[in-house]
Coordinates of C-alpha atoms in Angstrom, one line a residue:
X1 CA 88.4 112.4 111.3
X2 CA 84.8 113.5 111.6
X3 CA 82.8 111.9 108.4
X4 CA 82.4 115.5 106.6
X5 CA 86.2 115.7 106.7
X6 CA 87.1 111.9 105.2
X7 CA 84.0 112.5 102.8
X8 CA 86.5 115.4 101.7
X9 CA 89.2 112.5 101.0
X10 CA 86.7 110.5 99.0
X11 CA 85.8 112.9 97.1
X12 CA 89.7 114.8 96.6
X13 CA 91.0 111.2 95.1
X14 CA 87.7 110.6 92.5
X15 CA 88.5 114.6 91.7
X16 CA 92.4 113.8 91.0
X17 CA 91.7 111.2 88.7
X18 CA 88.7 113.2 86.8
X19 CA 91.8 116.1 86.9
X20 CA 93.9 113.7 85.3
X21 CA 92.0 112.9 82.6
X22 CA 91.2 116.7 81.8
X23 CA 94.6 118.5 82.1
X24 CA 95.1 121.1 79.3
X25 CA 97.1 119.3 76.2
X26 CA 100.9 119.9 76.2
X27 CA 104.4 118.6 76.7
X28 CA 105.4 119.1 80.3
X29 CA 109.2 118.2 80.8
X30 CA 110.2 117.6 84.0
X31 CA 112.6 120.1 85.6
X32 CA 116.3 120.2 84.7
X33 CA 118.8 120.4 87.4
X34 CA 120.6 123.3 89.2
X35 CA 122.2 125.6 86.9
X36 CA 119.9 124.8 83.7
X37 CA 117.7 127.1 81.5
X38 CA 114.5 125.9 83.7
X39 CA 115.7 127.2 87.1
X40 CA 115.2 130.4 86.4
X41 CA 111.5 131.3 87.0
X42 CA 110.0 133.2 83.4
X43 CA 107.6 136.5 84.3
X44 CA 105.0 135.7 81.5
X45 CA 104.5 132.1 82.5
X46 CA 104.0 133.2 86.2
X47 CA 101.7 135.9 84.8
X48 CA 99.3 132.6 83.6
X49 CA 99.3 131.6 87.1
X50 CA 97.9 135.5 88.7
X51 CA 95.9 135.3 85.5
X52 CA 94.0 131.4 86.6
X53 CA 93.9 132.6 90.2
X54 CA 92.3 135.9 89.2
X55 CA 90.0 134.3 86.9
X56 CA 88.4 131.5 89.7
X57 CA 87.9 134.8 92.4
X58 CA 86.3 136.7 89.6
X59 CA 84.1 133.7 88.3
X60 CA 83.0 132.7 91.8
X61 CA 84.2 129.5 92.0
X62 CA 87.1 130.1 95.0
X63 CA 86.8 133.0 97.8
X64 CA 90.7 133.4 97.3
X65 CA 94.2 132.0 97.7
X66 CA 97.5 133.1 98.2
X67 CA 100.3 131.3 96.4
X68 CA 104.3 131.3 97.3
X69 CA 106.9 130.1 95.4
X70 CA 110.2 130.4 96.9
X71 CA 113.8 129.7 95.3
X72 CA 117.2 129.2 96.5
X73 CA 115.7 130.8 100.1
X74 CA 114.0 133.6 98.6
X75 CA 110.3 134.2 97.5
X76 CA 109.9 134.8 93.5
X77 CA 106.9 134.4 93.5
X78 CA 104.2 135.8 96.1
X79 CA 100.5 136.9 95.5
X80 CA 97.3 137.0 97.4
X81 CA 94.0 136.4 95.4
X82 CA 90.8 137.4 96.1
X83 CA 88.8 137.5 100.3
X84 CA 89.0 135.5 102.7
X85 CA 85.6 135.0 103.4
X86 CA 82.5 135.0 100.8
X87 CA 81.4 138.7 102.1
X88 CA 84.7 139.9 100.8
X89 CA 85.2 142.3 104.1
X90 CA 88.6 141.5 104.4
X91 CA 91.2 140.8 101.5
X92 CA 93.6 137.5 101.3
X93 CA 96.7 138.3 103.0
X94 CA 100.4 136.7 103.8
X95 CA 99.1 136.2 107.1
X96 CA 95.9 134.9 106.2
X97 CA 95.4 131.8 108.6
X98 CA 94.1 128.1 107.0
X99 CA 93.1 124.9 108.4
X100 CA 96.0 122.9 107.2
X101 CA 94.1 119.4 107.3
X102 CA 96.3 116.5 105.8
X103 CA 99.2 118.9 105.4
X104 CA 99.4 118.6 109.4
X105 CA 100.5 114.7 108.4
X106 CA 104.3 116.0 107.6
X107 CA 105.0 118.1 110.6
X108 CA 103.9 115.1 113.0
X109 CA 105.7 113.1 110.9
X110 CA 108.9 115.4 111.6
X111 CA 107.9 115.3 115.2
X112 CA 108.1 111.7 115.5
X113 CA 111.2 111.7 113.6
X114 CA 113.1 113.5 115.4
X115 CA 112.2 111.5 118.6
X116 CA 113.4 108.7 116.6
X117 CA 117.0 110.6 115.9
X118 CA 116.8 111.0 119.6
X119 CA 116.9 107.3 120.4
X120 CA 113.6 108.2 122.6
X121 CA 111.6 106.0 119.8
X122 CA 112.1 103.2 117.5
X123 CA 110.8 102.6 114.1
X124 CA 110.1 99.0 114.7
X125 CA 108.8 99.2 118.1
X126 CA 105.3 97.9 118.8
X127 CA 102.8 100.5 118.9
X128 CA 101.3 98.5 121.8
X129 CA 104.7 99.7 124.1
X130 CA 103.0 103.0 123.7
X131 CA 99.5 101.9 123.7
X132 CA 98.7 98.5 125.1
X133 CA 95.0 98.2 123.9
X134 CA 96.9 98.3 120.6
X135 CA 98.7 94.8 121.6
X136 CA 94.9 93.3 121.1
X137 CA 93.9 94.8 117.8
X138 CA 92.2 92.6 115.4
X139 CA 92.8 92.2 111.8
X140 CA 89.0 92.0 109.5
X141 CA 89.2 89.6 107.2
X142 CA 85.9 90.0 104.7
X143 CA 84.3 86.5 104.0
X144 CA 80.9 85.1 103.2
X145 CA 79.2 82.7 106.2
X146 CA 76.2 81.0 105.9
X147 CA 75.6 83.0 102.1
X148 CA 76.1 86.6 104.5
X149 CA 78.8 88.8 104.2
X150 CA 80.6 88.5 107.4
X151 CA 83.8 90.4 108.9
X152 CA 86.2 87.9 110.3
X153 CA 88.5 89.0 112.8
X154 CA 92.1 87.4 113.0
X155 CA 95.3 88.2 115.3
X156 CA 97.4 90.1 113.0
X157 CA 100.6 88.3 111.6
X158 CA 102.8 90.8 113.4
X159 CA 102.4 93.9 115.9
X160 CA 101.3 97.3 114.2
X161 CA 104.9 99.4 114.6
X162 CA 105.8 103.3 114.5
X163 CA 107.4 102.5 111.1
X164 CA 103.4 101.6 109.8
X165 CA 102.0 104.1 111.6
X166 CA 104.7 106.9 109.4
X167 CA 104.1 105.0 106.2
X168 CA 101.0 104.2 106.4
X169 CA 100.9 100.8 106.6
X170 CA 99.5 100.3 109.8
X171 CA 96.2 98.7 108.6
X172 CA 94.1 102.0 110.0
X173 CA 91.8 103.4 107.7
X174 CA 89.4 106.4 107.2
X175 CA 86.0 105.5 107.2
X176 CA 85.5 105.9 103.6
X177 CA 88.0 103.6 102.3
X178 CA 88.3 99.2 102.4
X179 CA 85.3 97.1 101.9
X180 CA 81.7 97.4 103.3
X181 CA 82.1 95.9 106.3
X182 CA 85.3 97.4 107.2
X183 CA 83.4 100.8 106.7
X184 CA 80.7 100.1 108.4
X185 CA 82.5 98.6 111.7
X186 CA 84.0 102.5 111.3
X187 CA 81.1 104.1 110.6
X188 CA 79.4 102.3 113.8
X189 CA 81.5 103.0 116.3
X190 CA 81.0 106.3 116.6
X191 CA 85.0 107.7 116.3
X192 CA 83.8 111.3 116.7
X193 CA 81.2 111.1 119.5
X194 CA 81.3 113.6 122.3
X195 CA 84.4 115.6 123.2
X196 CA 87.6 113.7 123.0
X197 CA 91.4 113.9 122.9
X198 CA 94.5 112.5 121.5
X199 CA 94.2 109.2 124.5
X200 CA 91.0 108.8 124.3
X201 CA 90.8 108.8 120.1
X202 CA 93.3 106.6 120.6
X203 CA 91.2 104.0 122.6
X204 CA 88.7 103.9 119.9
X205 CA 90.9 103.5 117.5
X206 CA 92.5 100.2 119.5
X207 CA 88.9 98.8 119.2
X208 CA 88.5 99.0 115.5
X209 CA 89.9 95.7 113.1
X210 CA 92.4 96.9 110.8
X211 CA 91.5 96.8 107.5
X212 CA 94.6 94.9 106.4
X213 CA 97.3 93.1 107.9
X214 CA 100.2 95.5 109.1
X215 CA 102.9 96.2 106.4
X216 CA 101.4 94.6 103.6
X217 CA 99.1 98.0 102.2
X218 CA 99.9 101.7 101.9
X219 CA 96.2 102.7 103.2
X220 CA 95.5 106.3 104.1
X221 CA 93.6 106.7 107.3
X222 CA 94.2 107.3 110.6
X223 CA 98.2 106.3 111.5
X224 CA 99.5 110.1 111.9
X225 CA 96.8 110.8 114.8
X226 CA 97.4 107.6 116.6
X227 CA 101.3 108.9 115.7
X228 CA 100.4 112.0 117.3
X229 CA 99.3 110.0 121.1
X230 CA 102.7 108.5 120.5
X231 CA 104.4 111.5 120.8
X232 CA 102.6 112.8 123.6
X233 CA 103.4 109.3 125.4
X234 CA 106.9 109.5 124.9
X235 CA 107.3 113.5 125.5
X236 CA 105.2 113.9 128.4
X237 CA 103.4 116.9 126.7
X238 CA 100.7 117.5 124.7
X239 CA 101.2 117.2 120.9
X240 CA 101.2 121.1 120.2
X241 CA 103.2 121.9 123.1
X242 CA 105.9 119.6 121.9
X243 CA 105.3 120.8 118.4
X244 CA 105.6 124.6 119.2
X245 CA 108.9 124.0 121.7
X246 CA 109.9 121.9 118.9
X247 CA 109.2 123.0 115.9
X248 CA 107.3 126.2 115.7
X249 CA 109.1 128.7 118.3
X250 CA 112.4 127.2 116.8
X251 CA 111.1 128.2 113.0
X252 CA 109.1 131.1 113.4
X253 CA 105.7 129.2 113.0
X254 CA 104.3 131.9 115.0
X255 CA 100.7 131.4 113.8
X256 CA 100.7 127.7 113.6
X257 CA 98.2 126.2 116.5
X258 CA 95.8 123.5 116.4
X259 CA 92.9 126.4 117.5
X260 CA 92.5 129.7 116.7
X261 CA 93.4 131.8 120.4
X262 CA 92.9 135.2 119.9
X263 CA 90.2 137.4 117.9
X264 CA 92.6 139.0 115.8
X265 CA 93.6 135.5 115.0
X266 CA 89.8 134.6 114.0
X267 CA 89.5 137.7 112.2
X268 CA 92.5 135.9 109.6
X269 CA 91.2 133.1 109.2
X270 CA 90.2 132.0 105.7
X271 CA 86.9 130.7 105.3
X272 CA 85.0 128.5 102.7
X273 CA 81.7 129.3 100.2
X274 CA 78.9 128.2 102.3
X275 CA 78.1 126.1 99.5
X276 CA 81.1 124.2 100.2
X277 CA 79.1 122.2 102.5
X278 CA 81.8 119.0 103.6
X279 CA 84.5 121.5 104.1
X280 CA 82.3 124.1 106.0
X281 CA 80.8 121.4 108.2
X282 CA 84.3 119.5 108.6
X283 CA 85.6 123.3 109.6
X284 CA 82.3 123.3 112.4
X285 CA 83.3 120.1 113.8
X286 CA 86.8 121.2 114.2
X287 CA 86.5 124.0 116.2
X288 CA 83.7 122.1 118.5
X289 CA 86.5 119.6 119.7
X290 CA 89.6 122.1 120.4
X291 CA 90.7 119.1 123.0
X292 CA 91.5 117.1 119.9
X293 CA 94.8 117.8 119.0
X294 CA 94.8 115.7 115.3
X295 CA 97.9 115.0 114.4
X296 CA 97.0 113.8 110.9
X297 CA 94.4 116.6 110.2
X298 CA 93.9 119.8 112.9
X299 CA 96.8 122.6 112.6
X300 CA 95.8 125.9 111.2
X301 CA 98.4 128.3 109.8
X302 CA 99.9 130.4 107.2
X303 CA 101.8 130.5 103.6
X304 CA 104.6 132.7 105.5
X305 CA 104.6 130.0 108.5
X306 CA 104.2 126.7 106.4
X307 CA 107.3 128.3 104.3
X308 CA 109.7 128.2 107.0
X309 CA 109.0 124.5 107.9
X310 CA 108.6 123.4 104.0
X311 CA 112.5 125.2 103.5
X312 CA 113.8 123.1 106.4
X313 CA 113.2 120.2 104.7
X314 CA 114.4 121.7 101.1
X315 CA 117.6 122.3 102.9
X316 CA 117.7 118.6 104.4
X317 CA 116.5 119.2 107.8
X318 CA 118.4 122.3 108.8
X319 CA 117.7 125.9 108.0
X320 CA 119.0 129.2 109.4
X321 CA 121.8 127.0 111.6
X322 CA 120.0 125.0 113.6
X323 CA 119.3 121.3 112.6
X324 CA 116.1 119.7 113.7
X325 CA 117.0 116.5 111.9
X326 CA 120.5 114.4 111.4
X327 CA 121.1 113.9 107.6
X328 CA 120.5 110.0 108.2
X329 CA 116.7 110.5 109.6
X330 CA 116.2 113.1 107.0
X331 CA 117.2 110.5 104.7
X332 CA 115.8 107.7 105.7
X333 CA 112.7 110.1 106.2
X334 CA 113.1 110.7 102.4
X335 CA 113.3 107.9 100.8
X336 CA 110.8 105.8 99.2
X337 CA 110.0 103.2 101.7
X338 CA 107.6 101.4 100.2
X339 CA 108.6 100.4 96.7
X340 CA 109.8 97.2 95.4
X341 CA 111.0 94.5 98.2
X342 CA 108.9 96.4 101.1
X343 CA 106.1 94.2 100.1
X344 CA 103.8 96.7 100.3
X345 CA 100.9 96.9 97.9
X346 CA 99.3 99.7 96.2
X347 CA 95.2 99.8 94.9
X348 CA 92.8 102.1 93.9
X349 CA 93.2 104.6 97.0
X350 CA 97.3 105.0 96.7
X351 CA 96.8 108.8 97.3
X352 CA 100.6 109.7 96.5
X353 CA 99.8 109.0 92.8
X354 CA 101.9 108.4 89.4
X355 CA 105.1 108.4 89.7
X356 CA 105.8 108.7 93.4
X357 CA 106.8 106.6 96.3
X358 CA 106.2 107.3 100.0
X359 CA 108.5 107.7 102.9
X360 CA 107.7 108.3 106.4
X361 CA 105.1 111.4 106.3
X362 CA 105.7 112.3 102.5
X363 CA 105.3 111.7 99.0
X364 CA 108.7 111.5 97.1
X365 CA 109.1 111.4 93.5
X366 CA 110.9 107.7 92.4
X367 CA 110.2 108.0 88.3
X368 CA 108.4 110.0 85.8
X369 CA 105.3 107.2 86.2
X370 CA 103.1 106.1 83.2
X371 CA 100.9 109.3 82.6
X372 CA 101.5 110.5 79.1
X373 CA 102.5 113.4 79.5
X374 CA 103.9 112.6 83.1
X375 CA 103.0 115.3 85.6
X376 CA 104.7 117.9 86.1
X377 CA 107.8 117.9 88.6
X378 CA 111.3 116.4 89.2
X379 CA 112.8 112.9 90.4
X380 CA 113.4 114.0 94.6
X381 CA 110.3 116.0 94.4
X382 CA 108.6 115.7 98.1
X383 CA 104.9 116.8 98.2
X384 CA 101.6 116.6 100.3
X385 CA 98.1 118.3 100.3
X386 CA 94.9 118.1 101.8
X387 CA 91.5 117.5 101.7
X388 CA 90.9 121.7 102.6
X389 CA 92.5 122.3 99.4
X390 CA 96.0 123.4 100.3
X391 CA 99.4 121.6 98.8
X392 CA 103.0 122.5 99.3
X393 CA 106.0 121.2 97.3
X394 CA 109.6 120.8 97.9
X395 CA 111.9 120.3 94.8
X396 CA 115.2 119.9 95.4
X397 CA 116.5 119.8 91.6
X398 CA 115.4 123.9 91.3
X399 CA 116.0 124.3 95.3
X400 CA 112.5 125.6 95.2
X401 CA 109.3 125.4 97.2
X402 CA 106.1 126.0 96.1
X403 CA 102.8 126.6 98.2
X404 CA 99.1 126.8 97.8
X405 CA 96.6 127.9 100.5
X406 CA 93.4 127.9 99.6
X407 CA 90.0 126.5 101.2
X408 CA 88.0 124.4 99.1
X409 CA 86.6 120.9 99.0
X410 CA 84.4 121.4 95.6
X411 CA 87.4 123.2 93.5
X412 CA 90.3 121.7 94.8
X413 CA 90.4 118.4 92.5
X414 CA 90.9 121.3 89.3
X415 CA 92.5 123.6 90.9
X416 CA 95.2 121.9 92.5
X417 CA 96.9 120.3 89.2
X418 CA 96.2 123.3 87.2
X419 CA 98.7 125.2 90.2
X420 CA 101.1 122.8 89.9
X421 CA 101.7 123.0 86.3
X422 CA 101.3 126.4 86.3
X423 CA 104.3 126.2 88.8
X424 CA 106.3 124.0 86.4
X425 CA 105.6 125.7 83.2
X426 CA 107.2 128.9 84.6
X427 CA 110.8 126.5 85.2
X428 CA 110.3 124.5 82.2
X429 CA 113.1 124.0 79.9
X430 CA 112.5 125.7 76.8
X431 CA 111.7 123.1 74.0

């Protein structure tokens, strides 16, 4: 992604640990199951949540948001906060369109999934059968020569395969995360240059060491865009075409596109505080390369839209009668795929935090984790956000969804855990 946008990343995880640390006191349980005193939603507790939202419009500090929380298939929860842009012309709406960023990452990841269900892929294939500059990609070993720091560069100890690429294992990294020469061989080679698309970011990519040997690190970065070429190899299509025949016609994504194609769409679009300089300048450099279709970073779209995909994977890959993935790759999909016996590692920059594993595309929720007191949330608990600000949630335990568009770099790292137990206090079983 272009540096604004994985200067965004840098800055989200430092903000979730600062979060963390400052979380209002309190006992947050996590949820009880089906059929218990917590999953019925309480109408004070989700008046704290209008009242927070109203009180960060009023004070300045986001243009607006709009929030959904949806249970057993039906909203219960639904408000729209504040303007979409900083001139306030034009209220927050359902429809309002936002740039999606990371939260692109899960629908790829469902893409790729279900060509996986269809036999057409393999998780353990080589990424080089799809790319075969990838079958020469080097592995950067940091070492000192001669009293220099110098990047080494070994054959890997096996090929990068889809399975890395959805689990982020692949060894691909953003610019702003590994050691100094690993981010510098990144910053150098100019990822972003010019116009480019999905091949052709691909080919750069191939000529970049990994930052670790394949399968041995969960490190965020750049496996769900090369995932993205992937699909477009084995489809024959471009990634949003086989996304919208997909996915998005199917569902009723109908404002779901990787660039904005109409000006009544572009008058719906959300915008950020000009003061919000990464994410305004990340938002510039996205609409200069509409070629680029990034899977792990470009779709725009709405609460209403992101809904519809985030219930078919509350209701296991199915919704409305129509199943876009079998019950085994929805499982599979699911579960925590790098925990004990994967022999992947986990450092500083594990993104999915306390508490959670990571399957192919998503967070899920494995234990309570160490935090005292944990997070907020329940054991199956699937989640991702994004550097833009936005976060969606899928709890299976209170057949609930939960949702948060907003567009903000500088807020998001306080706002975002203050949302989610927000969320979670309105379900919370009554002590």
């Amino acid at each position: 992604m272009p540096r604004s946008f994985v200067s965004i990343r840098r800055r989200q995880i430092l903000q979730a640990i600062g979060a963390a640390l400052t979380m209002p006191a309190g006992t947050v349980r996590l949820a009880a199951a089906p059929g218990s005193a917590a999953a019925t939603s309480k109408p004070e507790k989700l008046a704290r949540l209008s009242a927070f939202f109203e009180h960060e419009v009023a004070a300045g500090k986001l243009p607006g948001a709009v929030v959904l929380i949806q249970q057993h298939g039906k909203p219960v929860y639904l408000q729209c906060f504040g303007w979409r842009t900083a001139a306030r012309r034009h209220r927050m709406t359902p429809d309002t369109i936002f740039a999606l960023h990371s939260m692109t990452k899960p629908i790829t990841s469902v893409a790729a999934m279900m060509l996986i269900d269809e036999g057409r892929l393999g998780l353990q294939d080589p990424l080089s059968n799809y790319i075969p500059s990838f079958a020469h990609v080097k592995v950067g070993i940091e070492t000192v020569e001669d009293g220099k720091p110098a990047l080494k560069l070994v054959d890997p100890d096996r090929p990068v395969t889809i399975e890395d690429l959805l689990r982020h294992t692949s060894g691909m990294t953003y610019e702003y995360i590994g050691g100094e020469l690993i981010m510098a061989a990144y910053q150098q080679a100019n990822l972003f240059a010019g116009r480019f698309d999905n091949a052709e970011f691909a080919e750069r990519m191939a000529r970049l060491p990994l930052a670790r040997q394949p399968g041995t690190l969960w490190r965020y970065g750049h496996s769900t865009d090369v995932l993205g070429r992937v699909i477009e190899i084995v489809s024959g299509e471009p990634l949003y075409d086989f996304l919208k025949h997909r996915l998005f016609d199917p569902l009723g994504m109908t404002s779901t596109s990787f660039v904005l194609r109409t000006e009544a769409e572009q008058e719906r679009m959300a915008a950020v505080f000009p003061t919000d300089t990464v994410l305004a300048d990340a938002e510039r450099q996205r609409r200069a390369r509409p070629e680029w279709q990034s899977g792990g970073g470009g779709l725009l779209s709405t609460v209403t839209d992101y809904a519809r995909f985030a219930q078919m994977l509350l209701e296991g890959g199915e919704l409305d009668g129509r199943r876009y993935l079998s019950p085994a790759a929805f499982k599979i999909m699911t579960t925590d795929q790098i925990g004990p016996g994967s022999g992947v590692e986990r450092d500083y920059f594990y993104f999915p935090g306390d508490g959670f594993g990571y399957g192919y595309g998503l967070a899920v929720r494995v234990e309570p984790g160490e935090a005292n007191p944990p997070a907020p949330g329940s054991i199956g608990e699937l989640k991702w956000d994004s550097g833009s600000g936005t976060y969606f949630g899928v709890d299976p335990s209170l057949d609930m969804i939960y949702i948060l568009m907003q567009q903000t770099e500088t807020e998001r790292g306080r706002v975002v855990p203050m949302f989610k137990k927000l969320v979670y206090d309105a379900f919370a079983v009554s002590d």
